[in-house]
Amino acid sequence: MARLRLGVLISGHGSNLQALIDANLKRDFGAEVALVVSNQSDAYGLARARDAGLAAALISHRDYRTRDEFDAALDDALNAEGVELVCLAGFMRVLGTGFVERWKNRLINIHPSLLPAFKGLDVHRRVIAAGVRLSGCTVHYVRAEIDNGPIIVQGAVPVLAGDTAETLEARVHEIEHQCYPLAVDLIAKGRVQIEGECVRLLDVRDARGRLINPAPGDPKPA
Ligand code: GRF
């Protein structure tokens, strides 16, 4: 079966891009990275893309007079590679509403908190300051309002006594690298249904075969 063609937008380190590249190597993964775009010339993720032999483009927002022109350049690059799903992976530019509408339900993001808690920047420091016991990550469809949109997959990690923003970030990154490929694979395999502004997962099971996100009529676990 043809794999879903991904366009991955990055600005920096690209460890989530790497997780998608690594997932690519698995035979049953439903997607492939068709294009990597960075808006920063020094993004390490660009080197990761080149090392993996992937098409990579630098599209710097500094080269465009307006957000719309920058967004249009992104559109052109993504369409030229036949991208079907755009994955934001540490992409540090706000996309215009036109771009978000054009890619509606074909544009996803990963955020390093359990949304809708802790939207925005400087997440791990704020999580620790709030004294919450759990943090994690969220993969969600993108809507015009930042860090908002139907939630596809979340992964939770504990916040430990003595954590710093750096130690918590490292723990969250580990779960991100599982959640992003999982969310992409579920979309590629048609297991993600958007109902209103929520997602329903269709026939997705945990390691013990139990349904995740069951509906009222689904069979009860044995
Ligand atoms: C991740 O923590 C992601 O949740 C956030 O930006 C960070 C990107 O990290 N949106 P990396 O560049 O993938 O390593």
Short mmCIF file of C-alpha atoms and ligand atoms in Angstrom, two decimals:
data_model
loop_
_atom_site.label_atom_id
_atom_site.label_comp_id
_atom_site.label_asym_id
_atom_site.label_seq_id
_atom_site.Cartn_x
_atom_site.Cartn_y
_atom_site.Cartn_z
CA MET A 1 0.00 0.00 0.00
CA ALA A 2 1.25 3.51 -0.83
CA ARG A 3 2.61 5.34 2.18
CA LEU A 4 1.19 8.68 3.27
CA ARG A 5 3.57 11.44 2.13
CA LEU A 6 4.72 13.66 4.98
CA GLY A 7 6.10 17.18 4.92
CA VAL A 8 7.97 17.87 8.17
CA LEU A 9 8.50 21.50 9.17
CA ILE A 10 11.32 22.20 11.62
CA SER A 11 13.33 25.09 13.04
CA GLY A 12 15.95 23.39 15.17
CA HIS A 13 17.22 20.16 16.67
CA GLY A 14 14.80 17.88 14.85
CA SER A 15 14.71 14.94 17.26
CA ASN A 16 11.03 14.39 16.43
CA LEU A 17 11.92 14.47 12.74
CA GLN A 18 14.50 11.78 13.54
CA ALA A 19 11.79 9.68 15.23
CA LEU A 20 9.72 9.90 12.03
CA ILE A 21 12.77 9.05 9.89
CA ASP A 22 13.48 6.03 12.11
CA ALA A 23 9.83 4.92 11.94
CA ASN A 24 10.13 5.15 8.15
CA LEU A 25 12.53 2.22 8.25
CA LYS A 26 9.89 -0.07 9.76
CA ARG A 27 8.07 -2.09 7.13
CA ASP A 28 4.60 -1.62 8.58
CA PHE A 29 4.85 2.15 9.13
CA GLY A 30 2.10 3.80 7.08
CA ALA A 31 3.91 7.00 6.10
CA GLU A 32 7.14 8.30 4.60
CA VAL A 33 8.94 11.62 4.93
CA ALA A 34 8.67 13.19 1.47
CA LEU A 35 10.10 16.61 2.35
CA VAL A 36 11.76 18.39 5.27
CA VAL A 37 11.51 22.18 5.39
CA SER A 38 13.39 24.40 7.82
CA ASN A 39 13.02 28.15 8.19
CA GLN A 40 16.43 28.29 9.92
CA SER A 41 19.65 27.66 8.00
CA ASP A 42 21.48 26.30 11.07
CA ALA A 43 18.76 23.80 12.07
CA TYR A 44 20.43 20.49 12.91
CA GLY A 45 17.32 18.78 11.54
CA LEU A 46 18.44 19.74 8.02
CA ALA A 47 21.59 17.66 8.50
CA ARG A 48 19.46 14.77 9.76
CA ALA A 49 17.34 15.00 6.60
CA ARG A 50 20.38 15.06 4.33
CA ASP A 51 21.99 12.14 6.21
CA ALA A 52 18.82 10.15 5.61
CA GLY A 53 18.87 11.05 1.90
CA LEU A 54 15.61 12.98 2.14
CA ALA A 55 14.54 16.02 0.14
CA ALA A 56 15.21 19.07 2.31
CA ALA A 57 14.56 22.76 1.71
CA LEU A 58 15.52 25.93 3.52
CA ILE A 59 12.68 28.44 3.30
CA SER A 60 13.63 31.40 5.46
CA HIS A 61 10.88 33.73 6.61
CA ARG A 62 13.48 36.52 6.31
CA ASP A 63 13.35 36.22 2.53
CA TYR A 64 9.66 37.16 2.35
CA ARG A 65 8.01 40.50 2.96
CA THR A 66 4.79 39.12 4.47
CA ARG A 67 3.60 36.06 6.33
CA ASP A 68 1.28 35.25 3.40
CA GLU A 69 4.19 35.21 0.96
CA PHE A 70 6.21 32.96 3.28
CA ASP A 71 3.23 30.64 3.72
CA ALA A 72 2.71 30.53 -0.06
CA ALA A 73 6.34 29.47 -0.52
CA LEU A 74 5.77 26.66 1.99
CA ASP A 75 2.61 25.64 0.11
CA ASP A 76 4.47 25.50 -3.19
CA ALA A 77 7.27 23.34 -1.76
CA LEU A 78 4.85 20.96 -0.06
CA ASN A 79 2.61 20.63 -3.10
CA ALA A 80 5.59 20.10 -5.42
CA GLU A 81 6.51 17.00 -3.38
CA GLY A 82 2.94 15.71 -3.24
CA VAL A 83 2.76 16.10 0.54
CA GLU A 84 -0.47 14.76 2.04
CA LEU A 85 0.11 15.47 5.74
CA VAL A 86 2.15 18.33 7.21
CA CYS A 87 3.85 17.63 10.55
CA LEU A 88 5.09 20.56 12.60
CA ALA A 89 8.06 19.37 14.64
CA GLY A 90 9.52 22.24 16.61
CA PHE A 91 8.61 24.72 13.87
CA MET A 92 8.93 28.12 15.52
CA ARG A 93 6.94 30.29 13.09
CA VAL A 94 3.25 31.01 13.50
CA LEU A 95 1.45 30.00 10.31
CA GLY A 96 -1.22 32.29 8.87
CA THR A 97 -4.90 31.44 9.03
CA GLY A 98 -4.96 30.96 5.23
CA PHE A 99 -2.30 28.22 5.45
CA VAL A 100 -4.03 26.58 8.41
CA GLU A 101 -7.36 26.56 6.52
CA ARG A 102 -5.83 25.23 3.30
CA TRP A 103 -4.26 22.33 5.22
CA LYS A 104 -7.17 21.84 7.64
CA ASN A 105 -7.18 18.27 9.02
CA ARG A 106 -3.96 17.61 7.07
CA LEU A 107 -1.73 19.61 9.45
CA ILE A 108 -0.59 18.33 12.85
CA ASN A 109 1.68 19.53 15.63
CA ILE A 110 3.43 18.12 18.67
CA HIS A 111 3.39 20.17 21.85
CA PRO A 112 5.40 19.32 24.99
CA SER A 113 2.54 19.32 27.51
CA LEU A 114 -0.74 17.58 28.16
CA LEU A 115 -2.98 20.04 26.32
CA PRO A 116 -5.09 21.99 26.94
CA ALA A 117 -2.80 22.66 29.94
CA PHE A 118 0.37 24.71 29.42
CA LYS A 119 -0.08 26.10 25.94
CA GLY A 120 2.65 28.40 24.63
CA LEU A 121 6.38 28.61 25.32
CA ASP A 122 8.64 27.86 28.30
CA VAL A 123 6.41 24.89 29.12
CA HIS A 124 8.65 22.75 31.34
CA ARG A 125 9.60 25.59 33.68
CA ARG A 126 5.91 26.52 34.09
CA VAL A 127 4.92 22.87 34.65
CA ILE A 128 7.46 22.54 37.48
CA ALA A 129 6.44 25.89 39.00
CA ALA A 130 2.78 24.77 38.99
CA GLY A 131 3.66 21.65 40.99
CA VAL A 132 1.72 19.24 38.78
CA ARG A 133 2.54 15.53 39.08
CA LEU A 134 2.19 14.60 35.42
CA SER A 135 3.34 16.18 32.22
CA GLY A 136 3.79 14.80 28.73
CA CYS A 137 3.10 15.61 25.13
CA THR A 138 0.17 16.04 22.78
CA VAL A 139 -0.11 15.42 19.06
CA HIS A 140 -3.03 17.41 17.70
CA TYR A 141 -4.54 18.80 14.52
CA VAL A 142 -3.70 22.46 14.06
CA ARG A 143 -6.31 25.18 14.26
CA ALA A 144 -5.91 28.95 13.95
CA GLU A 145 -5.63 29.38 17.73
CA ILE A 146 -2.15 28.34 18.85
CA ASP A 147 -1.77 24.93 20.56
CA ASN A 148 -5.43 24.20 19.97
CA GLY A 149 -7.18 21.55 17.90
CA PRO A 150 -8.45 17.95 18.03
CA ILE A 151 -6.14 15.77 20.14
CA ILE A 152 -4.89 12.60 18.43
CA VAL A 153 -2.39 11.06 20.86
CA GLN A 154 -1.07 12.03 24.28
CA GLY A 155 1.75 10.53 26.29
CA ALA A 156 2.26 11.17 30.00
CA VAL A 157 5.42 11.19 32.11
CA PRO A 158 5.87 11.87 35.82
CA VAL A 159 7.24 15.15 37.08
CA LEU A 160 9.86 14.13 39.65
CA ALA A 161 11.00 15.93 42.77
CA GLY A 162 14.16 17.83 41.89
CA ASP A 163 13.34 18.02 38.18
CA THR A 164 14.75 20.97 36.28
CA ALA A 165 13.28 22.21 33.02
CA GLU A 166 16.10 20.33 31.29
CA THR A 167 15.55 16.95 32.98
CA LEU A 168 11.80 17.17 32.45
CA GLU A 169 12.29 18.18 28.82
CA ALA A 170 14.49 15.12 28.25
CA ARG A 171 11.82 12.83 29.74
CA VAL A 172 9.07 14.45 27.64
CA HIS A 173 11.20 14.16 24.51
CA GLU A 174 11.44 10.39 25.00
CA ILE A 175 7.66 10.03 25.02
CA GLU A 176 7.32 12.48 22.12
CA HIS A 177 9.45 10.18 20.00
CA GLN A 178 6.93 7.40 20.55
CA CYS A 179 3.80 9.50 20.23
CA TYR A 180 4.53 11.37 17.00
CA PRO A 181 5.19 8.30 14.84
CA LEU A 182 2.21 6.57 16.47
CA ALA A 183 -0.15 9.45 15.64
CA VAL A 184 1.12 9.64 12.06
CA ASP A 185 0.74 5.89 11.61
CA LEU A 186 -2.83 5.96 12.96
CA ILE A 187 -3.74 8.76 10.53
CA ALA A 188 -2.08 6.92 7.64
CA LYS A 189 -4.07 3.79 8.43
CA GLY A 190 -7.40 5.62 8.62
CA ARG A 191 -7.81 5.01 12.36
CA VAL A 192 -8.33 8.68 13.25
CA GLN A 193 -11.78 10.13 12.83
CA ILE A 194 -12.50 13.79 13.57
CA GLU A 195 -15.90 14.29 15.19
CA GLY A 196 -16.60 17.95 15.83
CA GLU A 197 -13.42 19.18 17.48
CA CYS A 198 -12.56 15.80 19.03
CA VAL A 199 -10.85 12.74 17.63
CA ARG A 200 -12.16 9.21 17.87
CA LEU A 201 -9.62 6.42 17.46
CA LEU A 202 -11.00 3.48 15.52
CA ASP A 203 -10.02 -0.03 16.61
CA VAL A 204 -6.78 1.00 18.31
CA ARG A 205 -5.58 -1.46 20.95
CA ASP A 206 -2.97 -1.37 23.69
CA ALA A 207 -0.23 -3.99 24.14
CA ARG A 208 -2.72 -6.28 25.94
CA GLY A 209 -5.24 -6.05 23.11
CA ARG A 210 -7.65 -3.75 24.96
CA LEU A 211 -9.42 -1.06 22.96
CA ILE A 212 -8.12 2.46 23.54
CA ASN A 213 -10.82 5.11 23.32
CA PRO A 214 -13.74 2.60 23.14
CA ALA A 215 -17.27 3.75 22.30
CA PRO A 216 -20.28 2.79 24.46
CA GLY A 217 -21.37 -0.04 22.13
CA ASP A 218 -17.91 -1.65 21.80
CA PRO A 219 -17.30 -5.06 23.42
CA LYS A 220 -16.10 -4.93 27.02
CA PRO A 221 -12.53 -6.14 27.71
CA ALA A 222 -12.33 -9.81 28.78
C1 GRF B 1 9.42 19.44 21.00
O1 GRF B 1 9.48 19.43 22.39
C2 GRF B 1 8.02 19.71 20.52
O2 GRF B 1 7.04 19.26 21.41
C3 GRF B 1 7.99 21.21 20.44
O3 GRF B 1 9.25 21.58 19.99
C4 GRF B 1 10.20 20.61 20.41
C5 GRF B 1 10.96 20.21 19.19
O4 GRF B 1 12.04 19.36 19.50
N1 GRF B 1 6.93 21.66 19.56
P1 GRF B 1 12.87 18.67 18.34
O5 GRF B 1 13.38 19.80 17.44
O6 GRF B 1 11.98 17.75 17.59
O7 GRF B 1 14.00 17.97 19.02
#
